């Protein structure tokens, strides 16, 4: 499935590879092994009260779940590792029940329920229990490691991890689940219009992307539905094991323009991963000009979304009432976000040039 790495050169009617040579020399990355279960839960204080509420919600849908450790806790959800009988499980509970987040959580529950009868061609966690009303989900804990716990990789992924990730994404994208199980999470024209109104896309960007969308729509009219995608194909959502890669967090799964997962992976592997990005872009363009154009539209949307997200994060850091002092947790986070934002803007300029080159071949 995976194509060999090749020298940088134009492909398919003059559309350039997205090769971030400005990103610097690639560095080797090592996999990060998760810490073992500690067996302790801190239930004191306000955070402990929220944790007790989450555990109570889990016990209502899965009484045999025995919580052992907090795997991840944020402002919107908490992940607990525990046991159900002799098996290890992960419980996910939504803390922010605003309509948008509740809908997204229920979408994830619906995906895992669909996988019970219609198994995708990749390893996914087995559903143990779920309650859409309380936004509580219990799934098996999959064996494996993640290449990084961060959304955006600080270093290029090892080649073996990239090959495994691309093989898993290829199988997902080739799957055709029964009609009606999944919807289309993105309204592309509406999303572009919103980003344009926010000033994130220029008039030229809008014109170019609309031309590509028009050509893609004509091709899809001949070929049928789009491509099934995981929707959040970042390395932190992929577990690597000797038996193959497993994908988790299916709350964005659905039908997209072809190449959405590859565009997401291209963005998050980082500009230092020039060879990885070249291989991802090559795979996206192997199916021809329509697949190339869809990949570029997805790439612009993903980059614009990431820029919007991190611009908000940088502004929040700048206006924090008590910024972290040097040496304290959180110190340097603002600078890291600014550096990432600068890289995303550079990547967006690269993608913009590729879009304009693609329009010239239409």
Short mmCIF file of C-alpha atoms in Angstrom, two decimals:
data_model
loop_
_atom_site.label_atom_id
_atom_site.label_comp_id
_atom_site.label_asym_id
_atom_site.label_seq_id
_atom_site.Cartn_x
_atom_site.Cartn_y
_atom_site.Cartn_z
CA UNK A 1 0.00 0.00 0.00
CA UNK A 2 2.66 2.52 0.97
CA UNK A 3 4.67 4.06 -1.83
CA UNK A 4 8.46 4.37 -1.57
CA UNK A 5 10.04 7.66 -0.70
CA UNK A 6 11.04 9.53 -3.83
CA UNK A 7 12.93 12.71 -4.62
CA UNK A 8 10.94 15.93 -4.54
CA UNK A 9 9.45 16.66 -7.94
CA UNK A 10 6.18 17.95 -9.45
CA UNK A 11 3.35 15.47 -9.82
CA UNK A 12 0.23 15.15 -11.91
CA UNK A 13 -0.11 18.18 -14.17
CA UNK A 14 2.27 20.47 -12.36
CA UNK A 15 0.86 20.28 -8.82
CA UNK A 16 3.81 20.50 -6.42
CA UNK A 17 4.52 18.22 -3.51
CA UNK A 18 3.97 19.88 -0.17
CA UNK A 19 7.61 19.61 0.87
CA UNK A 20 8.46 21.93 3.79
CA UNK A 21 12.19 22.18 3.16
CA UNK A 22 12.24 25.32 5.30
CA UNK A 23 11.40 23.21 8.34
CA UNK A 24 14.96 22.10 9.04
CA UNK A 25 16.76 18.80 9.40
CA UNK A 26 14.67 15.78 10.37
CA UNK A 27 15.42 14.22 13.76
CA UNK A 28 14.79 10.71 14.98
CA UNK A 29 11.90 10.21 17.43
CA UNK A 30 11.46 7.50 20.00
CA UNK A 31 8.12 6.10 21.10
CA UNK A 32 6.84 7.14 24.49
CA UNK A 33 5.78 4.35 26.80
CA UNK A 34 2.76 5.19 28.99
CA UNK A 35 3.25 5.13 32.74
CA UNK A 36 1.87 2.10 34.64
CA UNK A 37 -1.29 2.38 36.69
CA UNK A 38 -0.63 4.00 40.05
CA UNK A 39 -3.68 2.62 41.82
CA UNK A 40 -4.48 5.94 43.53
CA UNK A 41 -7.22 8.50 42.92
CA UNK A 42 -7.27 11.94 44.54
CA UNK A 43 -10.91 12.60 45.38
CA UNK A 44 -10.32 15.66 47.55
CA UNK A 45 -11.21 19.25 46.78
CA UNK A 46 -13.32 20.65 43.93
CA UNK A 47 -11.58 18.48 41.32
CA UNK A 48 -12.23 15.44 43.48
CA UNK A 49 -15.93 16.30 43.63
CA UNK A 50 -16.12 16.38 39.82
CA UNK A 51 -14.23 13.11 39.72
CA UNK A 52 -16.68 11.49 42.13
CA UNK A 53 -19.56 12.66 39.95
CA UNK A 54 -17.89 11.12 36.89
CA UNK A 55 -17.26 7.82 38.69
CA UNK A 56 -20.89 7.70 39.80
CA UNK A 57 -22.00 8.19 36.20
CA UNK A 58 -19.73 5.32 35.09
CA UNK A 59 -21.09 3.01 37.79
CA UNK A 60 -24.66 3.65 36.64
CA UNK A 61 -23.87 2.19 33.21
CA UNK A 62 -21.10 -0.24 34.24
CA UNK A 63 -21.36 -1.22 37.95
CA UNK A 64 -18.37 -3.58 37.72
CA UNK A 65 -15.97 -0.80 36.66
CA UNK A 66 -13.28 -0.29 39.31
CA UNK A 67 -11.47 3.03 38.74
CA UNK A 68 -7.72 2.94 39.30
CA UNK A 69 -6.14 6.03 37.74
CA UNK A 70 -6.97 9.27 35.95
CA UNK A 71 -5.58 8.91 32.46
CA UNK A 72 -6.47 12.43 31.33
CA UNK A 73 -8.50 15.25 32.80
CA UNK A 74 -9.43 18.48 31.08
CA UNK A 75 -12.06 21.11 31.39
CA UNK A 76 -14.51 19.21 29.19
CA UNK A 77 -13.96 15.51 29.92
CA UNK A 78 -12.14 13.03 32.11
CA UNK A 79 -10.65 9.64 31.19
CA UNK A 80 -10.35 6.97 33.85
CA UNK A 81 -8.43 3.72 33.66
CA UNK A 82 -9.82 0.82 35.64
CA UNK A 83 -10.85 -2.79 35.52
CA UNK A 84 -14.00 -4.68 34.62
CA UNK A 85 -13.52 -8.18 35.92
CA UNK A 86 -10.16 -9.37 34.62
CA UNK A 87 -10.01 -6.84 31.79
CA UNK A 88 -8.62 -3.31 31.76
CA UNK A 89 -11.03 -0.63 30.60
CA UNK A 90 -11.15 3.10 29.93
CA UNK A 91 -14.12 5.21 31.02
CA UNK A 92 -14.73 8.58 29.39
CA UNK A 93 -17.11 11.07 30.97
CA UNK A 94 -18.15 14.45 29.63
CA UNK A 95 -17.90 17.29 32.15
CA UNK A 96 -18.99 20.10 29.82
CA UNK A 97 -22.53 19.26 28.71
CA UNK A 98 -22.92 22.19 26.33
CA UNK A 99 -24.89 21.18 23.21
CA UNK A 100 -21.90 21.09 20.85
CA UNK A 101 -19.77 18.89 23.10
CA UNK A 102 -22.66 16.62 24.03
CA UNK A 103 -23.47 16.09 20.35
CA UNK A 104 -19.83 15.26 19.63
CA UNK A 105 -19.75 12.77 22.53
CA UNK A 106 -22.93 11.07 21.37
CA UNK A 107 -21.44 10.83 17.89
CA UNK A 108 -18.54 8.87 19.39
CA UNK A 109 -20.91 6.54 21.26
CA UNK A 110 -22.85 5.96 18.05
CA UNK A 111 -19.60 5.07 16.25
CA UNK A 112 -18.64 2.45 18.83
CA UNK A 113 -22.14 1.01 18.76
CA UNK A 114 -21.96 0.78 14.97
CA UNK A 115 -18.65 -1.06 15.26
CA UNK A 116 -20.32 -3.83 17.30
CA UNK A 117 -22.12 -5.12 14.19
CA UNK A 118 -20.00 -3.59 11.46
CA UNK A 119 -16.34 -3.97 12.32
CA UNK A 120 -13.98 -1.59 10.52
CA UNK A 121 -10.85 -3.07 8.90
CA UNK A 122 -8.62 -1.78 11.73
CA UNK A 123 -8.32 -2.58 15.41
CA UNK A 124 -10.68 -0.46 17.53
CA UNK A 125 -11.59 -0.66 21.23
CA UNK A 126 -14.47 -2.97 22.11
CA UNK A 127 -17.55 -1.24 23.50
CA UNK A 128 -18.37 -2.28 27.08
CA UNK A 129 -21.12 0.18 28.09
CA UNK A 130 -22.41 3.61 27.11
CA UNK A 131 -25.11 6.12 27.99
CA UNK A 132 -25.73 8.96 25.50
CA UNK A 133 -27.91 10.86 27.99
CA UNK A 134 -25.20 11.21 30.66
CA UNK A 135 -22.42 11.21 28.02
CA UNK A 136 -20.58 8.27 29.55
CA UNK A 137 -18.58 5.70 27.60
CA UNK A 138 -16.69 2.59 28.74
CA UNK A 139 -14.43 0.75 26.28
CA UNK A 140 -11.65 -1.78 26.52
CA UNK A 141 -8.13 -0.46 26.99
CA UNK A 142 -6.19 -1.35 23.87
CA UNK A 143 -2.59 -2.58 24.13
CA UNK A 144 0.07 -0.48 22.48
CA UNK A 145 1.96 2.78 22.79
CA UNK A 146 1.56 6.22 21.28
CA UNK A 147 4.35 7.94 19.37
CA UNK A 148 3.48 11.20 21.13
CA UNK A 149 0.93 12.43 23.66
CA UNK A 150 0.83 15.84 21.97
CA UNK A 151 -1.38 16.83 19.08
CA UNK A 152 1.50 18.38 17.15
CA UNK A 153 4.67 16.30 17.12
CA UNK A 154 7.85 17.95 18.34
CA UNK A 155 9.91 15.46 16.32
CA UNK A 156 9.26 13.38 13.20
CA UNK A 157 7.66 9.99 13.86
CA UNK A 158 9.85 6.89 13.41
CA UNK A 159 9.49 5.40 9.93
CA UNK A 160 7.96 2.20 11.31
CA UNK A 161 5.28 4.19 13.11
CA UNK A 162 4.54 6.23 9.99
CA UNK A 163 4.20 3.10 7.86
CA UNK A 164 1.88 1.52 10.42
CA UNK A 165 -0.21 4.69 10.72
CA UNK A 166 -0.54 5.10 6.95
CA UNK A 167 -1.49 1.44 6.53
CA UNK A 168 -4.25 1.80 9.16
CA UNK A 169 -5.53 5.05 7.63
CA UNK A 170 -5.56 3.46 4.18
CA UNK A 171 -7.72 0.59 5.45
CA UNK A 172 -10.13 3.00 7.15
CA UNK A 173 -10.41 5.17 4.05
CA UNK A 174 -11.08 2.10 1.88
CA UNK A 175 -13.94 0.91 4.11
CA UNK A 176 -17.52 1.40 2.95
CA UNK A 177 -19.81 1.07 5.99
CA UNK A 178 -23.52 0.57 5.34
CA UNK A 179 -25.50 3.63 4.35
CA UNK A 180 -27.00 5.59 7.22
CA UNK A 181 -24.47 4.63 9.90
CA UNK A 182 -22.40 7.81 9.57
CA UNK A 183 -23.04 11.33 8.34
CA UNK A 184 -20.86 14.03 6.79
CA UNK A 185 -19.35 16.06 9.66
CA UNK A 186 -18.23 18.98 7.47
CA UNK A 187 -20.32 21.22 5.24
CA UNK A 188 -17.41 22.37 3.10
CA UNK A 189 -18.96 25.48 1.47
CA UNK A 190 -20.35 26.66 4.82
CA UNK A 191 -17.03 26.06 6.60
CA UNK A 192 -15.13 27.99 3.95
CA UNK A 193 -17.61 30.87 4.12
CA UNK A 194 -17.27 31.07 7.90
CA UNK A 195 -13.47 31.15 7.77
CA UNK A 196 -13.68 33.81 5.06
CA UNK A 197 -15.99 35.94 7.18
CA UNK A 198 -13.57 35.62 10.10
CA UNK A 199 -10.75 36.90 7.91
CA UNK A 200 -8.87 33.59 7.99
CA UNK A 201 -9.22 33.10 4.22
CA UNK A 202 -8.65 35.80 1.60
CA UNK A 203 -10.91 36.51 -1.36
CA UNK A 204 -8.33 34.78 -3.57
CA UNK A 205 -8.36 31.74 -1.27
CA UNK A 206 -12.15 31.55 -1.47
CA UNK A 207 -12.18 31.77 -5.25
CA UNK A 208 -9.48 29.12 -5.66
CA UNK A 209 -11.02 26.70 -3.17
CA UNK A 210 -14.49 27.11 -4.67
CA UNK A 211 -13.09 26.25 -8.10
CA UNK A 212 -11.53 23.08 -6.70
CA UNK A 213 -14.75 22.19 -4.86
CA UNK A 214 -16.74 22.61 -8.08
CA UNK A 215 -14.48 20.19 -9.93
CA UNK A 216 -14.54 17.72 -7.02
CA UNK A 217 -18.36 17.87 -6.85
CA UNK A 218 -18.60 16.99 -10.53
CA UNK A 219 -16.26 14.02 -9.99
CA UNK A 220 -18.19 12.86 -6.90
CA UNK A 221 -21.41 13.04 -8.88
CA UNK A 222 -19.91 10.42 -11.15
CA UNK A 223 -18.27 8.35 -8.40
CA UNK A 224 -20.87 8.50 -5.62
CA UNK A 225 -20.28 9.14 -1.90
CA UNK A 226 -17.03 10.56 -0.55
CA UNK A 227 -14.44 8.80 1.57
CA UNK A 228 -14.96 7.36 5.04
CA UNK A 229 -12.45 8.93 7.44
CA UNK A 230 -11.52 8.68 11.09
CA UNK A 231 -11.73 12.47 11.18
CA UNK A 232 -8.96 13.08 13.74
CA UNK A 233 -6.01 11.06 12.46
CA UNK A 234 -3.37 12.50 14.78
CA UNK A 235 -0.58 10.33 16.17
CA UNK A 236 -1.94 10.63 19.73
CA UNK A 237 -5.08 8.79 18.52
CA UNK A 238 -3.09 5.85 17.14
CA UNK A 239 -1.76 3.03 19.31
CA UNK A 240 1.19 1.11 17.95
CA UNK A 241 1.67 -2.57 18.75
CA UNK A 242 3.54 -5.45 17.08
CA UNK A 243 0.22 -6.77 15.78
CA UNK A 244 -0.58 -3.48 14.05
CA UNK A 245 -1.98 -0.02 14.74
CA UNK A 246 -5.25 0.60 16.57
CA UNK A 247 -7.29 3.81 16.26
CA UNK A 248 -9.13 5.43 19.16
CA UNK A 249 -11.33 8.52 19.65
CA UNK A 250 -13.87 8.16 16.84
CA UNK A 251 -15.94 11.25 17.66
CA UNK A 252 -15.26 12.82 14.24
CA UNK A 253 -15.76 9.70 12.09
CA UNK A 254 -17.83 10.09 8.94
CA UNK A 255 -17.83 10.87 5.23
CA UNK A 256 -15.39 13.52 4.01
CA UNK A 257 -13.79 14.63 0.80
CA UNK A 258 -11.00 12.13 -0.01
CA UNK A 259 -7.74 12.76 1.81
CA UNK A 260 -9.05 14.37 5.01
CA UNK A 261 -7.20 11.94 7.29
CA UNK A 262 -4.00 12.32 5.28
CA UNK A 263 -4.31 16.12 5.41
CA UNK A 264 -4.72 15.99 9.19
CA UNK A 265 -1.69 13.73 9.59
CA UNK A 266 0.36 15.97 7.26
CA UNK A 267 -0.37 18.99 9.45
CA UNK A 268 0.40 17.42 12.84
CA UNK A 269 3.60 15.50 12.02
CA UNK A 270 5.42 18.84 11.91
CA UNK A 271 7.53 20.68 9.39
CA UNK A 272 10.67 18.85 10.53
CA UNK A 273 9.17 15.64 9.13
CA UNK A 274 9.83 16.62 5.51
CA UNK A 275 10.17 13.05 4.22
CA UNK A 276 7.02 11.95 6.07
CA UNK A 277 5.06 14.87 4.67
CA UNK A 278 6.31 14.13 1.17
CA UNK A 279 5.16 10.52 1.44
CA UNK A 280 1.73 11.53 2.82
CA UNK A 281 1.21 14.06 0.01
CA UNK A 282 2.30 11.51 -2.59
CA UNK A 283 -0.20 8.96 -1.32
CA UNK A 284 -2.95 11.59 -1.41
CA UNK A 285 -2.17 12.43 -5.02
CA UNK A 286 -1.72 8.88 -6.33
CA UNK A 287 -5.41 8.61 -7.27
CA UNK A 288 -5.23 11.53 -9.70
CA UNK A 289 -6.10 15.21 -9.96
CA UNK A 290 -9.48 14.99 -8.20
CA UNK A 291 -7.91 13.25 -5.19
CA UNK A 292 -5.10 15.82 -5.20
CA UNK A 293 -7.57 18.71 -5.20
CA UNK A 294 -9.65 17.17 -2.41
CA UNK A 295 -6.50 16.70 -0.32
CA UNK A 296 -5.56 20.36 -0.84
CA UNK A 297 -9.04 21.61 0.12
CA UNK A 298 -8.89 19.47 3.26
CA UNK A 299 -5.39 20.72 3.99
CA UNK A 300 -6.46 24.36 3.84
CA UNK A 301 -9.44 23.67 6.10
CA UNK A 302 -7.38 21.76 8.68
CA UNK A 303 -4.61 24.38 8.73
CA UNK A 304 -7.10 27.24 9.04
CA UNK A 305 -8.85 25.47 11.92
CA UNK A 306 -5.54 24.88 13.71
CA UNK A 307 -4.48 28.50 13.21
CA UNK A 308 -7.78 29.70 14.64
CA UNK A 309 -7.42 27.36 17.63
CA UNK A 310 -3.86 28.37 18.49
CA UNK A 311 -4.42 32.08 17.90
CA UNK A 312 -7.13 31.85 20.55
CA UNK A 313 -4.77 29.93 22.85
CA UNK A 314 -1.99 32.52 22.41
CA UNK A 315 -4.38 35.38 23.14
CA UNK A 316 -5.63 33.59 26.23
CA UNK A 317 -2.04 33.12 27.45
CA UNK A 318 -1.16 36.76 26.82
CA UNK A 319 -4.16 37.95 28.84
CA UNK A 320 -3.74 35.47 31.70
CA UNK A 321 -3.97 37.37 35.04
CA UNK A 322 -1.00 35.54 36.60
CA UNK A 323 1.40 34.12 34.00
CA UNK A 324 3.55 31.23 35.14
CA UNK A 325 6.97 32.16 36.48
CA UNK A 326 10.11 30.54 35.00
CA UNK A 327 10.44 27.01 36.27
CA UNK A 328 6.75 26.66 37.17
CA UNK A 329 4.31 24.35 35.34
CA UNK A 330 3.08 26.12 32.25
CA UNK A 331 6.11 28.37 31.94
CA UNK A 332 7.16 28.56 28.31
CA UNK A 333 3.81 27.26 27.03
CA UNK A 334 2.98 30.64 25.51
CA UNK A 335 6.24 30.73 23.58
CA UNK A 336 5.69 27.16 22.34
CA UNK A 337 2.23 28.12 21.13
CA UNK A 338 3.60 31.15 19.31
CA UNK A 339 6.28 29.06 17.60
CA UNK A 340 3.66 26.50 16.59
CA UNK A 341 1.40 29.25 15.29
CA UNK A 342 4.26 30.65 13.20
CA UNK A 343 4.87 27.20 11.72
CA UNK A 344 1.16 26.77 10.94
CA UNK A 345 1.14 30.09 9.08
CA UNK A 346 4.19 28.98 7.09
CA UNK A 347 2.44 25.69 6.29
CA UNK A 348 -0.68 27.56 5.24
CA UNK A 349 1.37 29.66 2.83
CA UNK A 350 2.81 26.45 1.37
CA UNK A 351 -0.66 24.93 0.99
CA UNK A 352 -1.98 28.16 -0.56
CA UNK A 353 0.68 28.02 -3.26
CA UNK A 354 -0.16 24.37 -3.95
CA UNK A 355 -3.87 25.26 -4.27
CA UNK A 356 -3.10 28.00 -6.78
CA UNK A 357 -0.93 25.62 -8.79
CA UNK A 358 -3.77 23.06 -8.78
CA UNK A 359 -6.29 25.65 -9.97
CA UNK A 360 -3.98 26.39 -12.87
CA UNK A 361 -4.31 22.79 -14.05
CA UNK A 362 -8.14 22.84 -14.01
#
